[in-house]
Amino acid sequence: MYVIYSRHHEEHRPPYQVHFGRVAPPSEVPDRVSAILHAVRTAGLGTVVEARSFPPEPIMEVHDVAYLEYLRSGISTPLTDPESRGKKLRALFPSTWPYGSAPDRRGSIMAAAGWYCFDTYTPVVEGTYRAAVGAAECALTGAELLLGGCDGAFALCRPPGHHAMRSKCGGYCYLNNAAIAACYLARGGRVAILDLDYHHGNGTQSIFYDTDQVLYVSLHADPDHAYPYFSGYPDERGEGKGLGYNLNLPLPPGTGEERYLETLAVALDRVESFGPWCLVVSLGFDTYREDPIADFRLERESFGRIAGSLAKLGLPTLFVLEGGYCLPALGELAVSFLRGWSAAAE
Ligand code: Q9C
Ligand code: ZN
């Protein structure tokens, strides 16, 4: 198993997030990836490699050019509204979102911030663009390894990706790493994405909603009480050619290992009947019982068992890191997962 990282992830340091109008400490911090890397190295698991660089085309297959330009240059564009004329921000957050019929007017940086970001959790800072490209390159490096015949790779993407849409950031995500990798892998045939993060991957769902070439299956907290609130319901099944190629399996608060593994079996049946040549797993560790922003009850050992069920599919698999915010446990959760994978894959 290759474990892939980019040193550029450290350049993305959101100073805070805004939760219900209040400033709160950031959850999505550089220590997340450092903790996992350290634990994986200490346990002597897998081969740790740095991501290689890629031309922009594979990223542009998923994301809109104007959106990419916003991520790259938004933070250095001075504000022009009367109170803040000429000011540059340390962290660019939207304060106003498109309203009414929302015609395409995003000429000012104030409008662009609302246009290209759907929540108050996902600021653009100086290093965001470089780090996000590095994360996409981690996923692409993993995808290339799979195309070359490797049967497992774990991309330590940071910032994460599954909430990012074609032209909107949100949920700590800027570029949809899993979607970018899936598009790249689609040159080898049909691809399945299995999303195991606690939160519904609204970005990934929307990117592949109308295609039958990429299957999206997700286990997540019921959006009736959990972020991202507006999507993740079971009646979202895809549209056009994509109808039947999107499967949402929401779970109640307090979901533990038994219920989780039963639902995972349903997800894996759908993946098998789709018959993909490979699998991309959006892997979040925020389903852990001690996660500070979630309410599932998986144990450390549960992650090994989940990995074991995945390995039994026998598909080349790319794991893409999404969420997981319990810093003291992240390393051991990743180690449990990787041990479970290699024990079953032998
Ligand atoms: N008090 C991922 O796991 N809600 N994104 C945060 C903080 C947004 C999660 C509430 C959660 C986004 C990749
Ligand atoms: Zn999450």
GROMACS .gro file of C-alpha atoms and ligand atoms in nm:
model
  360
    1MET     CA    1   0.000   0.000   0.000
    2TYR     CA    2   0.136   0.339  -0.103
    3VAL     CA    3   0.065   0.632   0.131
    4ILE     CA    4   0.083   0.964  -0.055
    5TYR     CA    5   0.115   1.314   0.089
    6SER     CA    6   0.202   1.666  -0.026
    7ARG     CA    7   0.415   1.898   0.189
    8HIS     CA    8   0.206   2.189   0.053
    9HIS     CA    9  -0.087   2.094   0.279
   10GLU     CA   10   0.077   2.297   0.559
   11GLU     CA   11   0.027   2.617   0.359
   12HIS     CA   12  -0.348   2.600   0.421
   13ARG     CA   13  -0.408   2.726   0.775
   14PRO     CA   14  -0.760   2.857   0.826
   15PRO     CA   15  -0.739   3.092   1.128
   16TYR     CA   16  -1.099   3.029   1.243
   17GLN     CA   17  -1.444   2.921   1.124
   18VAL     CA   18  -1.784   3.081   1.177
   19HIS     CA   19  -2.050   2.861   1.335
   20PHE     CA   20  -2.400   3.008   1.379
   21GLY     CA   21  -2.256   3.359   1.360
   22ARG     CA   22  -1.984   3.296   1.617
   23VAL     CA   23  -1.610   3.270   1.567
   24ALA     CA   24  -1.483   2.921   1.656
   25PRO     CA   25  -1.140   2.754   1.638
   26PRO     CA   26  -1.074   2.581   1.304
   27SER     CA   27  -1.134   2.202   1.293
   28GLU     CA   28  -0.950   2.133   0.967
   29VAL     CA   29  -0.586   2.190   1.069
   30PRO     CA   30  -0.239   2.084   0.940
   31ASP     CA   31  -0.184   1.854   1.242
   32ARG     CA   32  -0.446   1.615   1.102
   33VAL     CA   33  -0.217   1.497   0.824
   34SER     CA   34   0.101   1.522   1.033
   35ALA     CA   35  -0.058   1.292   1.294
   36ILE     CA   36  -0.153   1.028   1.037
   37LEU     CA   37   0.185   1.042   0.862
   38HIS     CA   38   0.369   1.009   1.192
   39ALA     CA   39   0.162   0.708   1.301
   40VAL     CA   40   0.190   0.532   0.966
   41ARG     CA   41   0.568   0.578   0.962
   42THR     CA   42   0.606   0.466   1.324
   43ALA     CA   43   0.399   0.153   1.257
   44GLY     CA   44   0.611   0.081   0.947
   45LEU     CA   45   0.298   0.044   0.734
   46GLY     CA   46   0.301   0.102   0.361
   47THR     CA   47   0.541   0.301   0.147
   48VAL     CA   48   0.523   0.676   0.209
   49VAL     CA   49   0.575   0.882  -0.108
   50GLU     CA   50   0.534   1.245  -0.206
   51ALA     CA   51   0.275   1.341  -0.468
   52ARG     CA   52   0.411   1.425  -0.812
   53SER     CA   53   0.299   1.739  -0.992
   54PHE     CA   54   0.036   1.726  -1.269
   55PRO     CA   55  -0.071   1.963  -1.546
   56PRO     CA   56  -0.397   2.151  -1.471
   57GLU     CA   57  -0.617   1.954  -1.716
   58PRO     CA   58  -0.730   1.673  -1.481
   59ILE     CA   59  -0.841   1.937  -1.227
   60MET     CA   60  -1.015   2.139  -1.498
   61GLU     CA   61  -1.218   1.833  -1.597
   62VAL     CA   62  -1.401   1.867  -1.266
   63HIS     CA   63  -1.374   2.238  -1.179
   64ASP     CA   64  -1.473   2.556  -1.358
   65VAL     CA   65  -1.185   2.782  -1.470
   66ALA     CA   66  -1.335   3.101  -1.318
   67TYR     CA   67  -1.375   2.921  -0.983
   68LEU     CA   68  -1.011   2.807  -0.991
   69GLU     CA   69  -0.908   3.167  -1.059
   70TYR     CA   70  -1.113   3.282  -0.758
   71LEU     CA   71  -0.936   3.028  -0.532
   72ARG     CA   72  -0.596   3.137  -0.668
   73SER     CA   73  -0.634   3.514  -0.653
   74GLY     CA   74  -0.937   3.593  -0.432
   75ILE     CA   75  -0.735   3.653  -0.117
   76SER     CA   76  -0.513   3.916  -0.278
   77THR     CA   77  -0.801   4.107  -0.441
   78PRO     CA   78  -0.873   4.429  -0.244
   79LEU     CA   79  -1.229   4.486  -0.123
   80THR     CA   80  -1.420   4.772  -0.285
   81ASP     CA   81  -1.728   4.814  -0.064
   82PRO     CA   82  -1.752   5.155   0.111
   83GLU     CA   83  -1.655   5.037   0.461
   84SER     CA   84  -1.356   4.829   0.362
   85ARG     CA   85  -1.232   4.990   0.039
   86GLY     CA   86  -0.874   4.891  -0.037
   87LYS     CA   87  -0.848   4.640   0.248
   88LYS     CA   88  -0.707   4.293   0.203
   89LEU     CA   89  -0.828   4.014   0.427
   90ARG     CA   90  -0.631   3.748   0.613
   91ALA     CA   91  -0.914   3.502   0.547
   92LEU     CA   92  -1.178   3.552   0.279
   93PHE     CA   93  -1.529   3.456   0.400
   94PRO     CA   94  -1.855   3.540   0.224
   95SER     CA   95  -2.098   3.778   0.395
   96THR     CA   96  -2.367   3.787   0.125
   97TRP     CA   97  -2.496   3.502  -0.093
   98PRO     CA   98  -2.679   3.509  -0.429
   99TYR     CA   99  -3.045   3.587  -0.367
  100GLY     CA  100  -3.367   3.612  -0.567
  101SER     CA  101  -3.321   3.495  -0.923
  102ALA     CA  102  -2.944   3.535  -0.875
  103PRO     CA  103  -2.832   3.654  -1.218
  104ASP     CA  104  -2.469   3.586  -1.295
  105ARG     CA  105  -2.315   3.896  -1.137
  106ARG     CA  106  -1.991   3.824  -0.958
  107GLY     CA  107  -1.770   4.107  -1.072
  108SER     CA  108  -1.674   4.224  -0.724
  109ILE     CA  109  -1.479   4.018  -0.475
  110MET     CA  110  -1.770   4.051  -0.229
  111ALA     CA  111  -2.009   3.893  -0.481
  112ALA     CA  112  -1.751   3.632  -0.586
  113ALA     CA  113  -1.705   3.521  -0.223
  114GLY     CA  114  -2.078   3.444  -0.193
  115TRP     CA  115  -2.097   3.298  -0.542
  116TYR     CA  116  -1.808   3.055  -0.501
  117CYS     CA  117  -1.860   2.948  -0.138
  118PHE     CA  118  -2.178   2.802   0.014
  119ASP     CA  119  -2.108   2.821   0.391
  120THR     CA  120  -1.914   2.996   0.670
  121TYR     CA  121  -1.671   2.711   0.738
  122THR     CA  122  -1.447   2.740   0.434
  123PRO     CA  123  -1.229   3.053   0.417
  124VAL     CA  124  -0.978   3.114   0.141
  125VAL     CA  125  -0.637   3.208   0.286
  126GLU     CA  126  -0.300   3.283   0.123
  127GLY     CA  127  -0.190   2.918   0.097
  128THR     CA  128  -0.530   2.763   0.018
  129TYR     CA  129  -0.490   2.730  -0.357
  130ARG     CA  130  -0.140   2.578  -0.341
  131ALA     CA  131  -0.245   2.331  -0.071
  132ALA     CA  132  -0.566   2.235  -0.253
  133VAL     CA  133  -0.373   2.167  -0.575
  134GLY     CA  134  -0.128   1.956  -0.370
  135ALA     CA  135  -0.421   1.756  -0.230
  136ALA     CA  136  -0.561   1.696  -0.579
  137GLU     CA  137  -0.211   1.585  -0.686
  138CYS     CA  138  -0.204   1.333  -0.399
  139ALA     CA  139  -0.528   1.181  -0.531
  140LEU     CA  140  -0.400   1.190  -0.891
  141THR     CA  141  -0.071   1.025  -0.792
  142GLY     CA  142  -0.275   0.748  -0.631
  143ALA     CA  143  -0.497   0.718  -0.939
  144GLU     CA  144  -0.191   0.682  -1.160
  145LEU     CA  145  -0.056   0.406  -0.936
  146LEU     CA  146  -0.386   0.216  -0.975
  147LEU     CA  147  -0.378   0.259  -1.354
  148GLY     CA  148  -0.026   0.114  -1.341
  149GLY     CA  149  -0.157  -0.204  -1.175
  150CYS     CA  150  -0.115  -0.127  -0.806
  151ASP     CA  151  -0.401  -0.262  -0.590
  152GLY     CA  152  -0.416  -0.007  -0.310
  153ALA     CA  153  -0.312   0.353  -0.241
  154PHE     CA  154  -0.401   0.596   0.037
  155ALA     CA  155  -0.391   0.967  -0.057
  156LEU     CA  156  -0.355   1.189   0.252
  157CYS     CA  157  -0.541   1.478   0.094
  158ARG     CA  158  -0.563   1.803   0.287
  159PRO     CA  159  -0.768   2.015   0.254
  160PRO     CA  160  -1.038   1.751   0.204
  161GLY     CA  161  -1.264   1.745  -0.103
  162HIS     CA  162  -1.604   1.573  -0.102
  163HIS     CA  163  -1.813   1.885  -0.027
  164ALA     CA  164  -1.650   2.084  -0.311
  165MET     CA  165  -1.871   2.133  -0.615
  166ARG     CA  166  -1.773   2.212  -0.972
  167SER     CA  167  -1.763   2.582  -0.884
  168LYS     CA  168  -1.818   2.616  -0.508
  169CYS     CA  169  -1.617   2.550  -0.197
  170GLY     CA  170  -1.775   2.447   0.134
  171GLY     CA  171  -1.739   2.210   0.428
  172TYR     CA  172  -1.360   2.272   0.455
  173CYS     CA  173  -1.329   2.154   0.089
  174TYR     CA  174  -1.201   2.347  -0.216
  175LEU     CA  175  -1.111   2.093  -0.487
  176ASN     CA  176  -1.294   1.760  -0.503
  177ASN     CA  177  -0.997   1.524  -0.478
  178ALA     CA  178  -1.204   1.204  -0.506
  179ALA     CA  179  -1.394   1.334  -0.810
  180ILE     CA  180  -1.072   1.446  -0.981
  181ALA     CA  181  -0.920   1.101  -0.923
  182ALA     CA  182  -1.239   0.924  -1.038
  183CYS     CA  183  -1.242   1.120  -1.367
  184TYR     CA  184  -0.876   1.032  -1.422
  185LEU     CA  185  -0.946   0.666  -1.345
  186ALA     CA  186  -1.246   0.664  -1.580
  187ARG     CA  187  -1.003   0.622  -1.873
  188GLY     CA  188  -0.971   0.262  -1.748
  189GLY     CA  189  -1.351   0.198  -1.744
  190ARG     CA  190  -1.640   0.254  -1.505
  191VAL     CA  191  -1.548   0.375  -1.155
  192ALA     CA  192  -1.736   0.349  -0.824
  193ILE     CA  193  -1.701   0.603  -0.543
  194LEU     CA  194  -1.788   0.489  -0.191
  195ASP     CA  195  -1.812   0.776   0.057
  196LEU     CA  196  -1.758   0.675   0.421
  197ASP     CA  197  -1.713   1.022   0.572
  198TYR     CA  198  -1.965   1.108   0.848
  199HIS     CA  199  -2.105   1.386   0.627
  200HIS     CA  200  -2.283   1.346   0.295
  201GLY     CA  201  -2.052   1.424   0.000
  202ASN     CA  202  -2.281   1.679  -0.163
  203GLY     CA  203  -2.006   1.795  -0.401
  204THR     CA  204  -1.922   1.449  -0.531
  205GLN     CA  205  -2.292   1.364  -0.570
  206SER     CA  206  -2.358   1.678  -0.773
  207ILE     CA  207  -2.054   1.629  -1.001
  208PHE     CA  208  -2.163   1.279  -1.108
  209TYR     CA  209  -2.541   1.318  -1.070
  210ASP     CA  210  -2.621   1.280  -1.442
  211THR     CA  211  -2.375   1.009  -1.544
  212ASP     CA  212  -2.392   0.629  -1.543
  213GLN     CA  213  -2.012   0.600  -1.581
  214VAL     CA  214  -1.934   0.685  -1.217
  215LEU     CA  215  -2.143   0.535  -0.936
  216TYR     CA  216  -2.172   0.734  -0.611
  217VAL     CA  217  -2.271   0.548  -0.292
  218SER     CA  218  -2.259   0.716   0.049
  219LEU     CA  219  -2.311   0.622   0.415
  220HIS     CA  220  -2.357   0.934   0.626
  221ALA     CA  221  -2.543   1.107   0.905
  222ASP     CA  222  -2.906   1.186   0.824
  223PRO     CA  223  -2.910   1.538   0.673
  224ASP     CA  224  -3.227   1.597   0.872
  225HIS     CA  225  -2.996   1.681   1.164
  226ALA     CA  226  -2.643   1.691   1.023
  227TYR     CA  227  -2.437   1.900   0.782
  228PRO     CA  228  -2.473   1.958   0.481
  229TYR     CA  229  -2.850   1.966   0.559
  230PHE     CA  230  -2.976   2.017   0.202
  231SER     CA  231  -2.869   1.686   0.050
  232GLY     CA  232  -2.802   1.323   0.131
  233TYR     CA  233  -3.163   1.201   0.134
  234PRO     CA  234  -3.244   0.856  -0.008
  235ASP     CA  235  -3.477   0.995  -0.275
  236GLU     CA  236  -3.175   1.161  -0.448
  237ARG     CA  237  -3.111   0.884  -0.700
  238GLY     CA  238  -2.951   1.063  -0.996
  239GLU     CA  239  -3.099   1.220  -1.308
  240GLY     CA  240  -3.108   1.151  -1.683
  241LYS     CA  241  -2.864   0.875  -1.770
  242GLY     CA  242  -2.745   0.893  -1.409
  243LEU     CA  243  -3.081   0.784  -1.263
  244GLY     CA  244  -3.010   0.486  -1.038
  245TYR     CA  245  -2.636   0.563  -1.015
  246ASN     CA  246  -2.654   0.763  -0.691
  247LEU     CA  247  -2.730   0.583  -0.366
  248ASN     CA  248  -2.766   0.762  -0.031
  249LEU     CA  249  -2.778   0.557   0.288
  250PRO     CA  250  -2.839   0.798   0.578
  251LEU     CA  251  -2.787   0.674   0.935
  252PRO     CA  252  -2.925   0.797   1.270
  253PRO     CA  253  -2.734   0.973   1.550
  254GLY     CA  254  -2.541   0.728   1.767
  255THR     CA  255  -2.486   0.476   1.486
  256GLY     CA  256  -2.240   0.211   1.606
  257GLU     CA  257  -2.037  -0.063   1.439
  258GLU     CA  258  -2.312  -0.321   1.396
  259ARG     CA  259  -2.556  -0.096   1.213
  260TYR     CA  260  -2.268   0.059   1.018
  261LEU     CA  261  -2.133  -0.274   0.890
  262GLU     CA  262  -2.486  -0.391   0.791
  263THR     CA  263  -2.535  -0.075   0.586
  264LEU     CA  264  -2.186  -0.105   0.440
  265ALA     CA  265  -2.286  -0.452   0.312
  266VAL     CA  266  -2.580  -0.291   0.123
  267ALA     CA  267  -2.342  -0.032  -0.025
  268LEU     CA  268  -2.091  -0.299  -0.130
  269ASP     CA  269  -2.365  -0.504  -0.300
  270ARG     CA  270  -2.451  -0.202  -0.515
  271VAL     CA  271  -2.083  -0.147  -0.598
  272GLU     CA  272  -2.050  -0.512  -0.703
  273SER     CA  273  -2.362  -0.507  -0.921
  274PHE     CA  274  -2.227  -0.193  -1.095
  275GLY     CA  275  -1.913  -0.385  -1.190
  276PRO     CA  276  -1.649  -0.108  -1.180
  277TRP     CA  277  -1.285  -0.173  -1.268
  278CYS     CA  278  -1.175   0.014  -0.954
  279LEU     CA  279  -1.302   0.182  -0.639
  280VAL     CA  280  -1.239   0.527  -0.492
  281VAL     CA  281  -1.317   0.550  -0.119
  282SER     CA  282  -1.378   0.892   0.034
  283LEU     CA  283  -1.246   0.801   0.377
  284GLY     CA  284  -1.346   1.013   0.675
  285PHE     CA  285  -1.248   0.932   1.032
  286ASP     CA  286  -1.522   1.158   1.171
  287THR     CA  287  -1.741   0.848   1.227
  288TYR     CA  288  -1.521   0.775   1.532
  289ARG     CA  289  -1.699   0.790   1.870
  290GLU     CA  290  -1.482   1.074   2.006
  291ASP     CA  291  -1.500   1.297   1.701
  292PRO     CA  292  -1.568   1.653   1.824
  293ILE     CA  293  -1.808   1.753   1.542
  294ALA     CA  294  -2.001   1.428   1.486
  295ASP     CA  295  -2.215   1.172   1.673
  296PHE     CA  296  -2.150   0.819   1.541
  297ARG     CA  297  -1.994   0.561   1.773
  298LEU     CA  298  -1.737   0.365   1.575
  299GLU     CA  299  -1.443   0.229   1.777
  300ARG     CA  300  -1.080   0.222   1.668
  301GLU     CA  301  -1.113  -0.149   1.579
  302SER     CA  302  -1.422  -0.078   1.368
  303PHE     CA  303  -1.199   0.091   1.110
  304GLY     CA  304  -0.996  -0.230   1.068
  305ARG     CA  305  -1.317  -0.429   1.014
  306ILE     CA  306  -1.448  -0.178   0.761
  307ALA     CA  307  -1.120  -0.202   0.569
  308GLY     CA  308  -1.149  -0.582   0.582
  309SER     CA  309  -1.496  -0.575   0.418
  310LEU     CA  310  -1.366  -0.341   0.148
  311ALA     CA  311  -1.067  -0.563   0.074
  312LYS     CA  312  -1.298  -0.859   0.012
  313LEU     CA  313  -1.434  -0.685  -0.299
  314GLY     CA  314  -1.094  -0.752  -0.458
  315LEU     CA  315  -1.098  -0.424  -0.654
  316PRO     CA  316  -0.800  -0.190  -0.701
  317THR     CA  317  -0.883   0.079  -0.444
  318LEU     CA  318  -0.781   0.440  -0.393
  319PHE     CA  319  -0.847   0.578  -0.045
  320VAL     CA  320  -0.883   0.955  -0.034
  321LEU     CA  321  -0.875   1.124   0.306
  322GLU     CA  322  -1.177   1.341   0.383
  323GLY     CA  323  -1.275   1.443   0.741
  324GLY     CA  324  -1.179   1.325   1.090
  325TYR     CA  325  -1.110   1.578   1.363
  326CYS     CA  326  -1.019   1.390   1.680
  327LEU     CA  327  -0.648   1.477   1.664
  328PRO     CA  328  -0.528   1.249   1.948
  329ALA     CA  329  -0.685   0.943   1.778
  330LEU     CA  330  -0.640   1.009   1.404
  331GLY     CA  331  -0.305   0.827   1.380
  332GLU     CA  332  -0.428   0.509   1.547
  333LEU     CA  333  -0.751   0.508   1.343
  334ALA     CA  334  -0.551   0.521   1.019
  335VAL     CA  335  -0.319   0.247   1.143
  336SER     CA  336  -0.616   0.026   1.240
  337PHE     CA  337  -0.764   0.084   0.894
  338LEU     CA  338  -0.443   0.001   0.707
  339ARG     CA  339  -0.379  -0.312   0.917
  340GLY     CA  340  -0.736  -0.430   0.849
  341TRP     CA  341  -0.684  -0.378   0.477
  342SER     CA  342  -0.353  -0.565   0.452
  343ALA     CA  343  -0.472  -0.853   0.675
  344ALA     CA  344  -0.771  -0.913   0.444
  345ALA     CA  345  -0.594  -0.839   0.115
  346GLU     CA  346  -0.332  -1.113   0.166
  347Q9C     N1  347  -1.862   2.333   1.465
  347Q9C     C1  348  -1.565   1.730   0.629
  347Q9C     O1  349  -1.574   1.643   0.713
  347Q9C     N2  350  -1.983   2.191   1.007
  347Q9C     N3  351  -1.630   1.847   0.637
  347Q9C     C2  352  -1.890   2.227   1.109
  347Q9C     C3  353  -1.825   2.300   1.331
  347Q9C     C4  354  -1.921   2.169   0.880
  347Q9C     C5  355  -1.715   1.876   0.751
  347Q9C     C6  356  -1.944   2.260   1.244
  347Q9C     C7  357  -1.858   2.033   0.873
  347Q9C     C8  358  -1.781   2.009   0.745
  347Q9C     C9  359  -1.477   1.710   0.510
  348ZN      ZN  360  -1.694   1.483   0.738
   0.00000   0.00000   0.00000
